[in-house]
CSV table of C-alpha atoms in Angstrom, one decimal:
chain,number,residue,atom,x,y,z
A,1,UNK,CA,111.4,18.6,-121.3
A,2,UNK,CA,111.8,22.3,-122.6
A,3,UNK,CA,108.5,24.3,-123.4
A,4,UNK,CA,110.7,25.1,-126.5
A,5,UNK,CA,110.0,22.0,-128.3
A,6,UNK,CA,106.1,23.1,-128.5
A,7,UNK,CA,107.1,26.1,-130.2
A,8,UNK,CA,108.5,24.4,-132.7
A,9,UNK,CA,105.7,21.7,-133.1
A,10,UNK,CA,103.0,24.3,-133.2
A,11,UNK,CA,104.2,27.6,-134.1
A,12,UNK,CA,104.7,30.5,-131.7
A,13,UNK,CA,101.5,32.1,-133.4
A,14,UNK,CA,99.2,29.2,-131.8
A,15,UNK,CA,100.1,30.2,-128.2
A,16,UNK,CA,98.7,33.7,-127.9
A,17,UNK,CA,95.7,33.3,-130.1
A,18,UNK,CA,95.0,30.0,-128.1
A,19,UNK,CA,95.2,31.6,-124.8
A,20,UNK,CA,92.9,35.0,-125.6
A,21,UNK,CA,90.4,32.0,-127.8
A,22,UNK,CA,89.5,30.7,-124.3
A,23,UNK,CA,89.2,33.8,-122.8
A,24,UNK,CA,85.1,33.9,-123.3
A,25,UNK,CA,84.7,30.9,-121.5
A,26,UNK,CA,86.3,32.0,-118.5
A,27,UNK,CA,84.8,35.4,-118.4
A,28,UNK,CA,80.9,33.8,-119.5
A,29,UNK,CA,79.8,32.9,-115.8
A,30,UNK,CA,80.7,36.7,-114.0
A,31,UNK,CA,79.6,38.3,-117.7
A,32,UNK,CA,76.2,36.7,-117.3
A,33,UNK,CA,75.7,37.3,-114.0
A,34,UNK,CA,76.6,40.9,-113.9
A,35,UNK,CA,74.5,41.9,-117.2
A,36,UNK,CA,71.6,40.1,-115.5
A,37,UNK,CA,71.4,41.6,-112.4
A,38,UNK,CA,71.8,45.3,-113.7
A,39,UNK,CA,68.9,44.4,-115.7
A,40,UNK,CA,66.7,42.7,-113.1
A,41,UNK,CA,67.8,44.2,-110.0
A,42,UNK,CA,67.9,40.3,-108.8
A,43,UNK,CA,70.7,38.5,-107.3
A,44,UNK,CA,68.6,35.4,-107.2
A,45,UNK,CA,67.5,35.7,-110.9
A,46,UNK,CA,70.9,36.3,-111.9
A,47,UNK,CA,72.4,33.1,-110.1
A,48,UNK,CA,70.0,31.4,-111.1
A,49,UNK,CA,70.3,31.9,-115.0
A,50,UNK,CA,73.8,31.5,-114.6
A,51,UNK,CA,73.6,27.9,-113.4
A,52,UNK,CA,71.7,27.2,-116.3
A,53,UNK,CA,74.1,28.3,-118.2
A,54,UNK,CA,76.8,26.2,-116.5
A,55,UNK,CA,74.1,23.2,-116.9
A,56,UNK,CA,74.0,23.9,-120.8
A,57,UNK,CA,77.3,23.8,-120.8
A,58,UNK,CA,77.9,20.4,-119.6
A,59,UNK,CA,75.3,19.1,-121.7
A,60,UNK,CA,76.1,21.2,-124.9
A,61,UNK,CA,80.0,20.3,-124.4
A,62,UNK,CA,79.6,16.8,-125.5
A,63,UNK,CA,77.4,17.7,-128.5
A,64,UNK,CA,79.7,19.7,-130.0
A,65,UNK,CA,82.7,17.0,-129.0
A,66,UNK,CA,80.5,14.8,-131.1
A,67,UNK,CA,80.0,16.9,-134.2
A,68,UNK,CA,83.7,17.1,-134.1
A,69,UNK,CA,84.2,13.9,-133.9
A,70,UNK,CA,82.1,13.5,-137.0
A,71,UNK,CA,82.6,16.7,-139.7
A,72,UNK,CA,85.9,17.9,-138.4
A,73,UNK,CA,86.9,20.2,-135.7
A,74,UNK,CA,87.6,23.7,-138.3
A,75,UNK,CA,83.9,23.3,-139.2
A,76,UNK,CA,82.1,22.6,-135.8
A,77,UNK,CA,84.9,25.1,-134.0
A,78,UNK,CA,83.8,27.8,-136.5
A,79,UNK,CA,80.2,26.9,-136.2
A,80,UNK,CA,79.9,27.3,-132.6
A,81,UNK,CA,82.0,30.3,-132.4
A,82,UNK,CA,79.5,31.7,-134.9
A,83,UNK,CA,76.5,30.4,-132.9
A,84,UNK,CA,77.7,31.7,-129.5
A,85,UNK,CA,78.6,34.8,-130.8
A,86,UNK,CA,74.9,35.3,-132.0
A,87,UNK,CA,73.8,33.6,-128.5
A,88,UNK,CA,75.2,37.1,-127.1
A,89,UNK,CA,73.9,39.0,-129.2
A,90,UNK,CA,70.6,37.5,-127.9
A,91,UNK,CA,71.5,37.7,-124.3
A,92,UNK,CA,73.0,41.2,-125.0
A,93,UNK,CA,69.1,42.1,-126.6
A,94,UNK,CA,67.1,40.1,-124.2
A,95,UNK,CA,68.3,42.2,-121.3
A,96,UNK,CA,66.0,44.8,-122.5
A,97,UNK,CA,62.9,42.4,-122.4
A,98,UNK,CA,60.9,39.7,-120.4
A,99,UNK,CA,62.9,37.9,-117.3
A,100,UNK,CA,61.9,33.9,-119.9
A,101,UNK,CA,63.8,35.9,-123.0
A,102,UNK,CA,66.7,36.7,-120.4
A,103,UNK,CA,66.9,33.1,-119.0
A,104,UNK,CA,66.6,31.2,-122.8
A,105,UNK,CA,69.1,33.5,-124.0
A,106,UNK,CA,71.5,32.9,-120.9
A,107,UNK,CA,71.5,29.5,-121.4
A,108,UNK,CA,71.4,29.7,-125.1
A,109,UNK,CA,75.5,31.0,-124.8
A,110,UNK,CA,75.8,27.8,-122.4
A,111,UNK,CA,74.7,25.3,-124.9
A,112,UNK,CA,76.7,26.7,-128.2
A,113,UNK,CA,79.9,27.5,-126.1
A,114,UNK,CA,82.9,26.3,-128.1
A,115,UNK,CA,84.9,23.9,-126.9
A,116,UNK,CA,88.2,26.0,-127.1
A,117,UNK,CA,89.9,23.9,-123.9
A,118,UNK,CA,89.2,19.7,-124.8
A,119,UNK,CA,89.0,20.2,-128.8
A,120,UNK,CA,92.8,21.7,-128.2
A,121,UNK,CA,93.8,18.6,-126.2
A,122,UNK,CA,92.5,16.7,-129.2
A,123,UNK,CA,94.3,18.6,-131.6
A,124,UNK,CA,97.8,18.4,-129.7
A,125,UNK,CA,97.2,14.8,-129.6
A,126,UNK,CA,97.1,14.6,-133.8
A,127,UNK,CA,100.0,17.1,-133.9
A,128,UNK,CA,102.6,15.4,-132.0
A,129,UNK,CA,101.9,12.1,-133.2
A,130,UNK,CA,101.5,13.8,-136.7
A,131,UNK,CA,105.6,14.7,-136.0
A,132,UNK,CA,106.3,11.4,-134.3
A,133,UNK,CA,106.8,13.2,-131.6
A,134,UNK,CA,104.8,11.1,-128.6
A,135,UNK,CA,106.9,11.8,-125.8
A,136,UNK,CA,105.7,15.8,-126.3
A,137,UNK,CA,102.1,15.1,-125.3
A,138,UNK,CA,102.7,15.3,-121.4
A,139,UNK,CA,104.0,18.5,-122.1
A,140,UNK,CA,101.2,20.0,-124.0
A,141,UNK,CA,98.6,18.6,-121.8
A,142,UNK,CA,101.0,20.6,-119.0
A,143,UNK,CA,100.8,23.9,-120.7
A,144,UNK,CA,97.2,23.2,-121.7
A,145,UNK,CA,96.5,23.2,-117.7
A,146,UNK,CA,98.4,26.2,-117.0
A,147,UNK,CA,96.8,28.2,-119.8
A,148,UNK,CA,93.1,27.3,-118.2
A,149,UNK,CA,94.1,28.4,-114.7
A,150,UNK,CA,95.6,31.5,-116.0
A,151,UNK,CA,92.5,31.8,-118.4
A,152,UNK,CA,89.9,32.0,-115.1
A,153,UNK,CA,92.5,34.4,-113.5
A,154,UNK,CA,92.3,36.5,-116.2
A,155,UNK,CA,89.0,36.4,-117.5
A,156,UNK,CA,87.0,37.2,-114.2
A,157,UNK,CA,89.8,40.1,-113.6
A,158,UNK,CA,89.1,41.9,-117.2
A,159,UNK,CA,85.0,41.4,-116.3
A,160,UNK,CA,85.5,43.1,-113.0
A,161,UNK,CA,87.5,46.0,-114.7
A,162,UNK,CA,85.1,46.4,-117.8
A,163,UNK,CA,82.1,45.9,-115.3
A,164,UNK,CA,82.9,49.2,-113.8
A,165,UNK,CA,82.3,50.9,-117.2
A,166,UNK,CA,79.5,49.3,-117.7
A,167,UNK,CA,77.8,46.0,-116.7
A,168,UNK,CA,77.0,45.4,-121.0
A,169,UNK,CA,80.6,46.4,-121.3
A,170,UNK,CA,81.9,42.6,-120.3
A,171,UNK,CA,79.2,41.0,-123.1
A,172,UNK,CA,80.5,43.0,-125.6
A,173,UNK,CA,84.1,42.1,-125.3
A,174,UNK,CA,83.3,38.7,-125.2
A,175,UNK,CA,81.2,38.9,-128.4
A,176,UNK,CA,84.9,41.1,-130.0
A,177,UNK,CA,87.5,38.3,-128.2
A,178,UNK,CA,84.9,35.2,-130.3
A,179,UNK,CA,85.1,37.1,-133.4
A,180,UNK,CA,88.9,37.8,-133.3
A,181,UNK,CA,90.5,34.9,-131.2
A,182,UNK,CA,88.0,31.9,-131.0
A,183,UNK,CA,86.9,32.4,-134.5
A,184,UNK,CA,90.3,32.5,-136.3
A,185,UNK,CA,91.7,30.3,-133.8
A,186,UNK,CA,89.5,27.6,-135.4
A,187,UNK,CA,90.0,28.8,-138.6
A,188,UNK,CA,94.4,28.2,-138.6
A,189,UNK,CA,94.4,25.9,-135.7
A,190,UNK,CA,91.6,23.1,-135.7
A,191,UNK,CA,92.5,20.1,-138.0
A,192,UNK,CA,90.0,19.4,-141.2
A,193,UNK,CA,90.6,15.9,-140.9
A,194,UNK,CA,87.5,13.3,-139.2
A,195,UNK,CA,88.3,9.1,-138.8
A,196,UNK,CA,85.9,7.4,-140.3
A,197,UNK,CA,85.2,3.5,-140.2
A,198,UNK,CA,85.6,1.9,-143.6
A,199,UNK,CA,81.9,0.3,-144.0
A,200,UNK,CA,79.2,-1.3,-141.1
A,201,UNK,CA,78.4,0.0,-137.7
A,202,UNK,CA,80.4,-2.6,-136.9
A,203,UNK,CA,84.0,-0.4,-137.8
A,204,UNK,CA,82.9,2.1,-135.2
A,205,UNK,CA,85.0,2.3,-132.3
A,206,UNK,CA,83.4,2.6,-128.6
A,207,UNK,CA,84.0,4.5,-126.2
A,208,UNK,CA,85.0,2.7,-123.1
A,209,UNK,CA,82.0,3.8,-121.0
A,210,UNK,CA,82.8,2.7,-117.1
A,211,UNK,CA,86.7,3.7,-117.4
A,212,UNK,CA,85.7,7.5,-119.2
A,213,UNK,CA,83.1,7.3,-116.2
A,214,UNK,CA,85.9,7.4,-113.6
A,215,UNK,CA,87.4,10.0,-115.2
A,216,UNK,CA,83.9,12.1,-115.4
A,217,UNK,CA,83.3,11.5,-112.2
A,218,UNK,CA,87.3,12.6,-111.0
A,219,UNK,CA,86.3,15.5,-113.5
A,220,UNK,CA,83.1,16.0,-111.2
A,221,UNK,CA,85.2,15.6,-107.8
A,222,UNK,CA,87.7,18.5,-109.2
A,223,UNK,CA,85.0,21.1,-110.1
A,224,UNK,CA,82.9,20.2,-106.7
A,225,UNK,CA,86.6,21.4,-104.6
A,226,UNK,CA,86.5,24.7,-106.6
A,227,UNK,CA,83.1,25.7,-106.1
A,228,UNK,CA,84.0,24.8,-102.5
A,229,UNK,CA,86.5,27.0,-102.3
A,230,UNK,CA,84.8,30.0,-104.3
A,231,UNK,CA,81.9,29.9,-101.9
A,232,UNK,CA,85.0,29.7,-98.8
A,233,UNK,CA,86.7,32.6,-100.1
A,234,UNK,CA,83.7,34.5,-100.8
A,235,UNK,CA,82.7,33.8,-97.3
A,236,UNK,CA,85.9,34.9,-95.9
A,237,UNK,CA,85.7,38.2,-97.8
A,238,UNK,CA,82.8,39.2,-96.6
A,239,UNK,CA,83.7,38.6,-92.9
A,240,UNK,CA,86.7,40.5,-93.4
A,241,UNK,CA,84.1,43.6,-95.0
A,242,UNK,CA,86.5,43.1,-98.4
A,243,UNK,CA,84.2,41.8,-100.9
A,244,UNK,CA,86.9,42.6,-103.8
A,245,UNK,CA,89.3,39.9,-101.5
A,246,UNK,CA,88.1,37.1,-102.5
A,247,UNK,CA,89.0,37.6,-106.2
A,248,UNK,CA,92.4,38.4,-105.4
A,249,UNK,CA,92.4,34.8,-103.3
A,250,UNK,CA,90.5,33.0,-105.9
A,251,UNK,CA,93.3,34.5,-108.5
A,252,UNK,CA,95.9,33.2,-105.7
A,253,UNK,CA,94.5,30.1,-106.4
A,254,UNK,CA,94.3,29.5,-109.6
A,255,UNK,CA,97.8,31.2,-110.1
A,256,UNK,CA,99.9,28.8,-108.0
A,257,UNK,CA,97.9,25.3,-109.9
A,258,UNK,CA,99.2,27.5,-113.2
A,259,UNK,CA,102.8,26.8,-111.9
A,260,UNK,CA,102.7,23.6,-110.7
A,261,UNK,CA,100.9,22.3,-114.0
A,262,UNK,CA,104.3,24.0,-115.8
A,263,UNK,CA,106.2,22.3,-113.7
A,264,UNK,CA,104.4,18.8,-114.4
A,265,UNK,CA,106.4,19.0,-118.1
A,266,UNK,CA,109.6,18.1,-116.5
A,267,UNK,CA,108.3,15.2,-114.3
A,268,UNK,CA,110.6,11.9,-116.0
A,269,UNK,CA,108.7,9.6,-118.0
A,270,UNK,CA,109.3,6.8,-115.8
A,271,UNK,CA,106.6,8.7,-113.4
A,272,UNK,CA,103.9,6.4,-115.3
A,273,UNK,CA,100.3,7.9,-115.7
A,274,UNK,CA,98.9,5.2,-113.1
A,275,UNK,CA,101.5,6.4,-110.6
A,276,UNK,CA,100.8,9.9,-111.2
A,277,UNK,CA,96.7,9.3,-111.1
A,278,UNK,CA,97.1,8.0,-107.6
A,279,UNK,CA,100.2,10.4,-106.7
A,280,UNK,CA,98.2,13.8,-107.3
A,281,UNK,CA,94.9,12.6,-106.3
A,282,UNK,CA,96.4,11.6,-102.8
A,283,UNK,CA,98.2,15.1,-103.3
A,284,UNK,CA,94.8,17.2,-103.9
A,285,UNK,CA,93.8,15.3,-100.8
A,286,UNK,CA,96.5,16.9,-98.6
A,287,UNK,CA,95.8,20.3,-100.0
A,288,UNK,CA,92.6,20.4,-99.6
A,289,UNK,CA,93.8,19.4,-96.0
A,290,UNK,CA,96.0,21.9,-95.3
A,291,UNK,CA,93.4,24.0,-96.7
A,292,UNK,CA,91.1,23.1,-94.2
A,293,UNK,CA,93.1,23.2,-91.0
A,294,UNK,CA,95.8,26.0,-92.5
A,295,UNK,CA,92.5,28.3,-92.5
A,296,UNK,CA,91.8,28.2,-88.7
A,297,UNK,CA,95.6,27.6,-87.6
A,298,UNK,CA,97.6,30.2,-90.1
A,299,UNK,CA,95.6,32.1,-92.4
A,300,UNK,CA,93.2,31.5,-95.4
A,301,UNK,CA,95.3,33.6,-97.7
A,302,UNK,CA,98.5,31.6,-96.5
A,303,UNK,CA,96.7,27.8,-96.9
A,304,UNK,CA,95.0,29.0,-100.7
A,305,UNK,CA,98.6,29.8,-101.9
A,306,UNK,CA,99.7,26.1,-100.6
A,307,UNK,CA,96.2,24.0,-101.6
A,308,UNK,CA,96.5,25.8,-105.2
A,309,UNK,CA,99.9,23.9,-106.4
A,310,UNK,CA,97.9,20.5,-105.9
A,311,UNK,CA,95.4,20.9,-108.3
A,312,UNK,CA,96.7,21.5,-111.9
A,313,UNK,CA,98.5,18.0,-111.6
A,314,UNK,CA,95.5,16.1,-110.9
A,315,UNK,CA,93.9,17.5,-113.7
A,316,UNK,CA,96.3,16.9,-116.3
A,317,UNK,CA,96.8,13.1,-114.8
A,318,UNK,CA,92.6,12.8,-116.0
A,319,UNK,CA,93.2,15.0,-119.0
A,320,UNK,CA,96.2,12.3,-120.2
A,321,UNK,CA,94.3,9.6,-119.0
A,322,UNK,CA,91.6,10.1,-121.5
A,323,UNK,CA,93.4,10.6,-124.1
A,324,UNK,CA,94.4,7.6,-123.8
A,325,UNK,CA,91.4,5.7,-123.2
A,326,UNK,CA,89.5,7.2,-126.0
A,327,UNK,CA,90.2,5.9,-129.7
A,328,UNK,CA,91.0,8.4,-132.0
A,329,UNK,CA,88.0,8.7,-133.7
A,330,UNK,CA,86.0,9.6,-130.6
A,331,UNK,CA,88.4,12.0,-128.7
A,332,UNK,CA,86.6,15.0,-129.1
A,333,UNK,CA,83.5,13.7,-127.4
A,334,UNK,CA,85.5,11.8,-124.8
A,335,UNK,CA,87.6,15.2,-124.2
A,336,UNK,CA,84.0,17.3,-123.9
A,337,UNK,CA,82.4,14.3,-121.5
A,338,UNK,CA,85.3,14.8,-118.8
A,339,UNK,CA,85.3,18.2,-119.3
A,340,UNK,CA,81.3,18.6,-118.7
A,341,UNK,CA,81.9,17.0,-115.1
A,342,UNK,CA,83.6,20.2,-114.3
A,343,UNK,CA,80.6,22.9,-114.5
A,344,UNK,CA,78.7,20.2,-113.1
A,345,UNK,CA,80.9,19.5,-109.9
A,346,UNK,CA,81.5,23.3,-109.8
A,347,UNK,CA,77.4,23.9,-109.3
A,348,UNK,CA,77.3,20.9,-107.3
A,349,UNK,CA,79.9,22.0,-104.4
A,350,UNK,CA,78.6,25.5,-104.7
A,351,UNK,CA,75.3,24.4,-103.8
A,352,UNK,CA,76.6,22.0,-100.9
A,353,UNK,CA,78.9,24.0,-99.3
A,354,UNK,CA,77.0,27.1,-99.2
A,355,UNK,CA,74.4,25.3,-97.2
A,356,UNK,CA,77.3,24.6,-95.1
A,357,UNK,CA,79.0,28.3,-95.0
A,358,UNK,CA,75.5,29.6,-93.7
A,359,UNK,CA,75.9,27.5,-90.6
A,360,UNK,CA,79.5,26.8,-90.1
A,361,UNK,CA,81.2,29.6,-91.8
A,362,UNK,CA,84.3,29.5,-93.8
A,363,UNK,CA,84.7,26.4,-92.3
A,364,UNK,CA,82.0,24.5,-93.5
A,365,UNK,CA,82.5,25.7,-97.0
A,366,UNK,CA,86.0,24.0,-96.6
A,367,UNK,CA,85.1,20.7,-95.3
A,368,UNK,CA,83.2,20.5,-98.4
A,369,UNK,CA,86.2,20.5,-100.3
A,370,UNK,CA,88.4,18.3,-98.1
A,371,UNK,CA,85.1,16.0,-98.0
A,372,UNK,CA,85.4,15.8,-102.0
A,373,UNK,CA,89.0,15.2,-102.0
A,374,UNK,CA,88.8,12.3,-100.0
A,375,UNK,CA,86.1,10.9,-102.4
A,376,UNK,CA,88.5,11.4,-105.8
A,377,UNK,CA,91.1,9.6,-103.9
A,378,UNK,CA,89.2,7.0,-103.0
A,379,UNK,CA,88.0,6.5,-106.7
A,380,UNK,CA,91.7,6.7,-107.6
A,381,UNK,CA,92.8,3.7,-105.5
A,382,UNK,CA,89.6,2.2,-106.6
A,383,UNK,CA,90.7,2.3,-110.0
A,384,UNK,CA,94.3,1.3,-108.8
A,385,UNK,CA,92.7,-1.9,-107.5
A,386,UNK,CA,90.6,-2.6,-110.1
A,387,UNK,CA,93.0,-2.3,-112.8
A,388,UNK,CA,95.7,-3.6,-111.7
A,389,UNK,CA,97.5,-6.0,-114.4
A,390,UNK,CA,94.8,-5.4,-117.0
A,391,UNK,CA,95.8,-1.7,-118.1
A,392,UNK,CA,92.0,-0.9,-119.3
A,393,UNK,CA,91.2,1.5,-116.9
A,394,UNK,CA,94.4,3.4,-116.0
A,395,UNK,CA,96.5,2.7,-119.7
A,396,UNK,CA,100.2,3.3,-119.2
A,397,UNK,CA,101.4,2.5,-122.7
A,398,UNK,CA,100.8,4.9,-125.3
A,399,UNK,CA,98.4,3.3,-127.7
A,400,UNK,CA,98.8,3.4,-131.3
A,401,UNK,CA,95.9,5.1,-132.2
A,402,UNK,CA,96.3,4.7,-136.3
A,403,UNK,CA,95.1,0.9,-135.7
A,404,UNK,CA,92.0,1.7,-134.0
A,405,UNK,CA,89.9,0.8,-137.0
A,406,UNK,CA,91.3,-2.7,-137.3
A,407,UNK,CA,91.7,-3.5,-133.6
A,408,UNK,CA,89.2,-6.0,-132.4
A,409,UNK,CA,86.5,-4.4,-129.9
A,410,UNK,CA,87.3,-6.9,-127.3
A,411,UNK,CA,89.0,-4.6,-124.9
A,412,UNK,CA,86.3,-1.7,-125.1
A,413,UNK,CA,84.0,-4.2,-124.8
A,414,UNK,CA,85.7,-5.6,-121.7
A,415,UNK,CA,85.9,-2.4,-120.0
A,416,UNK,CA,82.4,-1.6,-120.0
């Protein structure tokens, strides 16, 4: 399946705009923590406001999924846009005052951060089946995957370059990329349109809670193996006295899932979604794997560049997965739930493993991440069991999601 076809769906406009939209997010977490520390002269202050803002984020995601859901994605995408930019603007002000000023503000950008990543998915999901053209989505959700892994290459590398101008320098380019990328972005891009049940509670659909669970929780799983391997490579760099090393591994990383999730486009369409669930979880398993054993038998540099290419694929197997387990009218907030799990996991396995690295090294820090690996696959065969013959949980066939007002709730009902 050519990338080609996307161009044509969505405009070659929508691609560049989209990419530099998401920018802010992936630069937020190194912005906040740099800005903070030059202020406070505290490492430990500085982390710790920036978890909060990870925290926020998670919770604030699904908020502004469900605002979405209900007024329309232009309006709450330029709302938040608006309100984060003014949450910097805070931040940016607050570093000049009382440590509880610098904190609120911190995790004031966490809870108003827009949505750029899941409210996109959403929005593919309208415009292909708005050109009847379903077999596209896989493809989208592929490039959608690539663009985030390229997006946290990128974004930490222009903080680290403004940083050495100055450590407000990073804020202030964020606050200039909201205004002219995530701003207009949700100005041309996000669709006006919101479902809405034709009278009753009753006409609402649900969101099938214990299947979107599995997903959160895969969600979870993926962010925990990053943090793992942040606090791994951070490790490593500093035994090696290169501190600036493990950026250039985490962007090794994140580069190599940015080419496998390109490559997932041309997978055939007979490779169903349950298949490909179980496939690439076992897959992130053996990465993490050779992660693990590559980094005391090779090299770390050597086993990152392998482990990277399994993890784009098992996160657009959830991301499709979703999409189709949530009804139409609820997909932004089902998009922002799985996506929460990540900042969560990400705090979670950065926590876990660096109790780990301070006794067991580089080491430890990994077996946290092959640990975590082994946990998503067994939730994926889990599933696979679970599910099997009743296609509620892992959905193969691509539902028609026009009818979701006069379906009868029996199958969300059963899921739960």
């Amino acid at each position: 399946m050519s990338y080609r076809s996307l161009l044509r769906v969505a405009g070659a406009g929508f691609f560049p705009l989209g990419f530099s939209a998401r920018l802010p997010y992936a630069a937020s977490a190194l912005s906040t923590l740099i800005l903070l520390q030059a202020s406070t002269g505290s490492y430990a202050f500085a982390g710790l406001a920036s978890a909060a803002q990870s925290i926020a984020i998670a919770i604030g995601g699904p908020l502004v999924g469900a605002l979405a859901d209900r007024y329309g994605h232009r309006s709450v995408g330029v709302a938040a846009a608006l309100a984060n930019f003014a949450a910097w603007a805070a931040l940016l002000a607050a570093s000049h005052g009382t440590r509880e000023g610098r904190f609120a503000a911190a995790t004031l950008v966490g809870l108003t951060q827009p949505q750029v990543g899941p409210l996109v998915r959403v929005h593919w999901s309208h415009l292909v089946r708005s050109h009847d053209e379903h077999h596209l989505l896989p493809v989208a959700l592929s490039y959608e995957a690539s663009a985030d892994e390229l997006s946290f290459v990128a974004g930490p590398a222009l903080v680290g370059l403004l940083a050495a101008l100055s450590p407000l320098a990073p804020a202030v380019v964020i606050m200039f990329l909201i205004v002219g990328s995530t701003l207009p972005f949700a100005l041309l891009y996000a669709h006006r349109t919101t479902h809405r049940p034709s009278s009753g509670e009753h006409g609402k659909p649900h969101l099938p809670r214990r299947p979107l669970a599995v997903m959160f929780l895969a969600m979870v799983a993926m962010g925990a193996a990053f943090g793992a391997v942040q606090t791994a490579v951070t490790v490593y760099a500093g035994t090696i006295d290169k501190p600036g090393a493990s950026g250039l591994l985490y962007a090794e990383f994140g580069i190599g899932s940015a080419l496998a999730g390109l490559a997932c486009a041309w997978l055939p369409q007979r490779f169903s979604l349950r298949a490909r669930y179980v496939s690439f979880t076992a897959a992130l398993f053996v990465g993490m794997l050779i992660l693990f054993i590559g980094a005391q038998l090779v090299s770390l540099p050597v086993a990152v560049a392998l482990a990277g290419f399994t993890v784009a694929p098992y996160m657009i197997s959830i991301y499709a997965l979703t999409e189709r387990l949530a009804p139409a009218a609820r997909a932004a907030i089902a998009m922002t739930i799985l996506c929460a799990g990540g900042p969560l996991g990400t705090a979670a396995g950065q926590a876990v493993s660096g109790g780990f690295a301070e006794t067991h090294g580089v080491e430890g820090a990994l077996l946290t991440a092959l640990v975590v690996a082994a946990g998503a696959l067994l939730l994926a065969l889990w599933a696979f069991l679970v599910d099997r013959g009743r296609n509620i949980w892992i959905i193969d066939r691509v539902p028609d999601k026009d009818q979701v007002f006069r379906e009868p709730l029996e199958q969300s009902q059963n899921a739960r």
